[in-house]
């Protein structure tokens, strides 16, 4: 019987090692790279673009094989974090420019790409090439520059009711009852996950309410999130919420509901990120395209910052494992450059993205994309809060905003709680 | 007598109402999910209730292809089968030893296993991942199977031990007197007598392994060795907006389980009748 | 007989299970226990901080609210699923309805479906504009802004989750009770009926006493399962809005995997174990008292 038991265990181990050994052996001259990518298979828009880039890369670099692992949302970060703890990062990793993936970039696990970039730095928009590390490091080459706040506007609805895009918050509030009476949602937005209100709206409002000088002071502790400026920004959200301007059930809705409402002509405005142009290019009914414009939120009371301002953050892109040397490092750079440089950029333009690579061929743009380019070129911009404050702080701010919208907390209380967390814990204030 | 019949009737009415409510709550959502999975995204959003229309398997085909469901499906079968057999065998063996050997250390081991019922997978994720890395078995099939077997053990050991305890010892003693070794007793006498609980154990272990989600996400990275729940989740996350694909993926994960239940309904019910839950 | 053979056989039987179990559960839990007294972000060495993590936890209103939600789930399991499961089992056992097999299947079916699937399904039903329940209510009320208002109130947001939990797991208890009811010898029942015992007497004198052990065992599962509950809520509400539906396991998960506070997260997971043991001990005392009454 002992034999049987041993046999069973051996068999089990053998089966396992068999599968483990089945990993492909690299052929001569072929460089294999393990890659960890943020990608959602159910996202048609992103998948189309991704497949096109992969196909083009295979043609250009037949000697490089990419073994890709896809993850998205929280599991992406959980896994990356676990890999970082175990010091087992793959060769090429999809990264965020600032604090979102700071747990790997800040730990010295990612190679600084500045030596690889060299003069090519000038081929990117300056916003994309802002330093990502304390000594001017660039850990990933951003594929795009993202405006997180855009008020997508359906002018067909406005025309129908004899309205025009409002210049002030009060004007916008006055439109609410008219839109609602006609059966429309005034402002479509989802906030079930909590980050949307902060990233797509409050970030822009914060610059509006306080201006860039104040914003910079807050980050280093010379001013405070408890100041009237930030409370004022929060108050705009509260006033809109109290007047039923947002989608019903906004704080329960899964991300994407609002976009569907907007595309189906049920909502006059959609507050979302510039990345939604990609989805609109593919999904918006042809007849509606000419009517959709991209705006920034109207002026708010006691505005200190710049009129028409939005919030901008350098985009995501690929970085490489700090341990890579020689041919593997070269191959990894080939991929990074291909993805964010000219070739990848040209493909991306065709899919409704604005690449950070300035020499990209912008020739045949979709009209909405042209509007986004115009939006980015003309609107001033402030920071996105979650790019400049640690992620854990969002765990205080996001629920706070939701509670404020439910009427359980005042804007001042939300601001005070957030400030208390930032003052005690944020890595910029407490280096 | 009159009163009693009335009483009986109202009991019956209450029973039917209760049963009907449960049935509705089960069937409604499942059917809605199923019908939705046959509709394109736009229709799900615009008219969530329009059930009878041109049904199309397009979502299934896309979800199957995009999510590489074929390989995930095979992997699910592989993990569920091997881990289930492994767990159940080990649990029966341990259960026999705990129930019949009368060793004092059994109490300690048994308490250890019982404590496992209180532990969430998440509390061991990071140490487990680091350890598998160190052993070099992360992202391998064996690296998935071992935790699957381990996490199945607490409940299974509990089921096996309490069942085997309730078996009469006379047969074993007779066999021992005839010169059989303990291992022979285990294979020839205990296992055949434990068939009822074994069936229950197999079914529950299989269900658990089939639906397992967290370990497979963290311990593997190669999509070729992942299982179905990981694939389903890929369709449900943040930016995913194609509800048609989502619902199709949900159905792909659910339909096999419904068939599985339909096939083993009797055994599932009978397993518990075998005294498995008596102390 | 030969004690050495017995001892050797014992280890053949127990060894592999203990080995694998120690490797994947005991050892990592011990690591967690030790980490629970440290501050560690995953890089560098953990710093010993004593019981500071436990103090921080007890002072955090979010943790305390999560605990409240967990206790509501325990309550739903012990005072909802178990009695309801018993009533359903009893109805089927006494054949009070026709199509018993069909109803039994319908009630048990949810347990076979993955929690992630169930959660996504109910999320789509309850929340968002195109959900089944929301659409239905908008059709009935004619109010295009109708929403699940309860999900936006601090005290009520957990109830839709409790509803799904009740629906999902009651079937399991029902099956367990039904199986054990069917073991009660029919002759005992018949004798009681002939003696003119009422329905209530049969239940109280014959059936409940013989079910005490099973009820106790299932209550243990209900408690430990409730404190661990994660997958369903995580995929259904992710604890939101504003922590209203969060439970301790999600709190632990967020702190560990989102904020990279490994020491703190470990302390929370140890806390879950401590709470389970505590509640089960209380339950144990309670059951012993009842048992004494029956003896």
PDB file of C-alpha atoms in Angstrom, chain A residues 2 5 9 74-75 77-78 81-82 84-85 87 100 103-104 107 109 185-186 192-193 244-254 257 261 391-396 399-400 402-403 406 408, chain C residues 11-13 16 20 40-44 123-124 126-130 138 144-154 234 237-238 240-244 253 255-262:
ATOM      1  CA  UNK A   2       2.907   2.256   0.708  1.00  0.00           C
ATOM      2  CA  UNK A   5       0.610   5.984  -2.091  1.00  0.00           C
ATOM      3  CA  UNK A   9       2.285  11.280  -5.215  1.00  0.00           C
ATOM      4  CA  UNK A  74      -7.818  45.458  -9.322  1.00  0.00           C
ATOM      5  CA  UNK A  75      -6.479  41.987 -10.104  1.00  0.00           C
ATOM      6  CA  UNK A  77      -2.451  45.561  -9.420  1.00  0.00           C
ATOM      7  CA  UNK A  78      -2.777  42.748  -6.890  1.00  0.00           C
ATOM      8  CA  UNK A  81       2.231  43.817  -6.234  1.00  0.00           C
ATOM      9  CA  UNK A  82       2.666  40.156  -5.387  1.00  0.00           C
ATOM     10  CA  UNK A  84       7.079  42.830  -6.846  1.00  0.00           C
ATOM     11  CA  UNK A  85       7.218  41.406  -3.320  1.00  0.00           C
ATOM     12  CA  UNK A  87      11.016  40.116  -6.896  1.00  0.00           C
ATOM     13  CA  UNK A 100      -0.800  54.175  -9.298  1.00  0.00           C
ATOM     14  CA  UNK A 103       4.858  50.322  -5.549  1.00  0.00           C
ATOM     15  CA  UNK A 104       7.089  48.930  -8.305  1.00  0.00           C
ATOM     16  CA  UNK A 107      11.116  50.212  -5.324  1.00  0.00           C
ATOM     17  CA  UNK A 109      12.435  47.368  -9.879  1.00  0.00           C
ATOM     18  CA  UNK A 185     -30.947  62.919 -17.743  1.00  0.00           C
ATOM     19  CA  UNK A 186     -29.191  66.287 -17.391  1.00  0.00           C
ATOM     20  CA  UNK A 192     -20.493  53.270  -8.269  1.00  0.00           C
ATOM     21  CA  UNK A 193     -16.758  52.625  -8.026  1.00  0.00           C
ATOM     22  CA  UNK A 244     -31.024  65.898  -9.265  1.00  0.00           C
ATOM     23  CA  UNK A 245     -28.709  66.852 -12.104  1.00  0.00           C
ATOM     24  CA  UNK A 246     -26.843  63.526 -12.163  1.00  0.00           C
ATOM     25  CA  UNK A 247     -28.017  60.128 -13.388  1.00  0.00           C
ATOM     26  CA  UNK A 248     -30.400  58.502 -10.927  1.00  0.00           C
ATOM     27  CA  UNK A 249     -28.565  55.969  -8.797  1.00  0.00           C
ATOM     28  CA  UNK A 250     -25.228  57.458  -9.798  1.00  0.00           C
ATOM     29  CA  UNK A 251     -23.484  56.033  -6.749  1.00  0.00           C
ATOM     30  CA  UNK A 252     -24.635  52.492  -7.489  1.00  0.00           C
ATOM     31  CA  UNK A 253     -24.108  52.459 -11.221  1.00  0.00           C
ATOM     32  CA  UNK A 254     -21.358  50.302 -12.700  1.00  0.00           C
ATOM     33  CA  UNK A 257     -24.035  52.894 -17.727  1.00  0.00           C
ATOM     34  CA  UNK A 261     -27.325  56.531 -21.788  1.00  0.00           C
ATOM     35  CA  UNK A 391      -3.937  55.684  -3.455  1.00  0.00           C
ATOM     36  CA  UNK A 392      -4.886  55.040   0.140  1.00  0.00           C
ATOM     37  CA  UNK A 393      -6.036  58.642   0.415  1.00  0.00           C
ATOM     38  CA  UNK A 394      -8.576  57.903  -2.303  1.00  0.00           C
ATOM     39  CA  UNK A 395      -9.999  55.333   0.107  1.00  0.00           C
ATOM     40  CA  UNK A 396     -10.881  58.331   2.285  1.00  0.00           C
ATOM     41  CA  UNK A 399     -16.419  57.315   0.100  1.00  0.00           C
ATOM     42  CA  UNK A 400     -16.479  60.851   1.493  1.00  0.00           C
ATOM     43  CA  UNK A 402     -20.436  59.533  -1.942  1.00  0.00           C
ATOM     44  CA  UNK A 403     -21.563  60.220   1.615  1.00  0.00           C
ATOM     45  CA  UNK A 406     -26.232  61.093   0.113  1.00  0.00           C
ATOM     46  CA  UNK A 408     -24.666  62.270   5.324  1.00  0.00           C
TER      47      UNK A 408
ATOM     48  CA  UNK C  11       1.727   8.196   9.140  1.00  0.00           C
ATOM     49  CA  UNK C  12       1.104   6.827   5.652  1.00  0.00           C
ATOM     50  CA  UNK C  13      -2.532   7.716   6.102  1.00  0.00           C
ATOM     51  CA  UNK C  16       0.437  13.475   3.066  1.00  0.00           C
ATOM     52  CA  UNK C  20       0.113  19.568   2.159  1.00  0.00           C
ATOM     53  CA  UNK C  40       5.587  46.038   6.178  1.00  0.00           C
ATOM     54  CA  UNK C  41       4.918  47.384   2.703  1.00  0.00           C
ATOM     55  CA  UNK C  42       6.436  44.435   0.908  1.00  0.00           C
ATOM     56  CA  UNK C  43       9.875  45.962   0.512  1.00  0.00           C
ATOM     57  CA  UNK C  44      12.713  45.959   2.978  1.00  0.00           C
ATOM     58  CA  UNK C 123     -25.343  43.560  -9.570  1.00  0.00           C
ATOM     59  CA  UNK C 124     -26.761  43.830 -13.072  1.00  0.00           C
ATOM     60  CA  UNK C 126     -30.278  45.672  -8.892  1.00  0.00           C
ATOM     61  CA  UNK C 127     -27.950  48.456  -9.943  1.00  0.00           C
ATOM     62  CA  UNK C 128     -27.642  50.480 -13.089  1.00  0.00           C
ATOM     63  CA  UNK C 129     -30.226  51.672 -15.527  1.00  0.00           C
ATOM     64  CA  UNK C 130     -30.797  48.555 -17.576  1.00  0.00           C
ATOM     65  CA  UNK C 138     -39.490  52.014 -13.341  1.00  0.00           C
ATOM     66  CA  UNK C 144     -37.840  57.199 -14.674  1.00  0.00           C
ATOM     67  CA  UNK C 145     -35.567  58.189 -11.819  1.00  0.00           C
ATOM     68  CA  UNK C 146     -36.569  55.237  -9.623  1.00  0.00           C
ATOM     69  CA  UNK C 147     -33.596  53.647  -7.905  1.00  0.00           C
ATOM     70  CA  UNK C 148     -32.959  51.251  -5.057  1.00  0.00           C
ATOM     71  CA  UNK C 149     -33.034  53.996  -2.450  1.00  0.00           C
ATOM     72  CA  UNK C 150     -32.152  51.528   0.268  1.00  0.00           C
ATOM     73  CA  UNK C 151     -28.723  51.069  -1.308  1.00  0.00           C
ATOM     74  CA  UNK C 152     -27.942  54.705  -0.630  1.00  0.00           C
ATOM     75  CA  UNK C 153     -28.759  54.681   3.057  1.00  0.00           C
ATOM     76  CA  UNK C 154     -26.005  53.878   5.457  1.00  0.00           C
ATOM     77  CA  UNK C 234     -16.650  41.933  -3.502  1.00  0.00           C
ATOM     78  CA  UNK C 237     -20.884  45.931  -4.508  1.00  0.00           C
ATOM     79  CA  UNK C 238     -17.155  45.976  -3.762  1.00  0.00           C
ATOM     80  CA  UNK C 240     -19.664  50.422  -1.720  1.00  0.00           C
ATOM     81  CA  UNK C 241     -21.152  52.885  -1.824  1.00  0.00           C
ATOM     82  CA  UNK C 242     -18.985  54.596   0.772  1.00  0.00           C
ATOM     83  CA  UNK C 243     -18.090  51.424   2.766  1.00  0.00           C
ATOM     84  CA  UNK C 244     -21.796  50.860   3.471  1.00  0.00           C
ATOM     85  CA  UNK C 253      -8.204  42.728   1.198  1.00  0.00           C
ATOM     86  CA  UNK C 255      -5.579  47.236   3.054  1.00  0.00           C
ATOM     87  CA  UNK C 256      -3.356  44.394   1.939  1.00  0.00           C
ATOM     88  CA  UNK C 257      -3.642  44.448  -1.813  1.00  0.00           C
ATOM     89  CA  UNK C 258      -4.614  48.022  -2.541  1.00  0.00           C
ATOM     90  CA  UNK C 259      -2.696  49.959   0.090  1.00  0.00           C
ATOM     91  CA  UNK C 260       0.099  47.424   0.483  1.00  0.00           C
ATOM     92  CA  UNK C 261      -0.104  47.356   4.266  1.00  0.00           C
ATOM     93  CA  UNK C 262       0.873  43.719   4.669  1.00  0.00           C
TER      94      UNK C 262
END
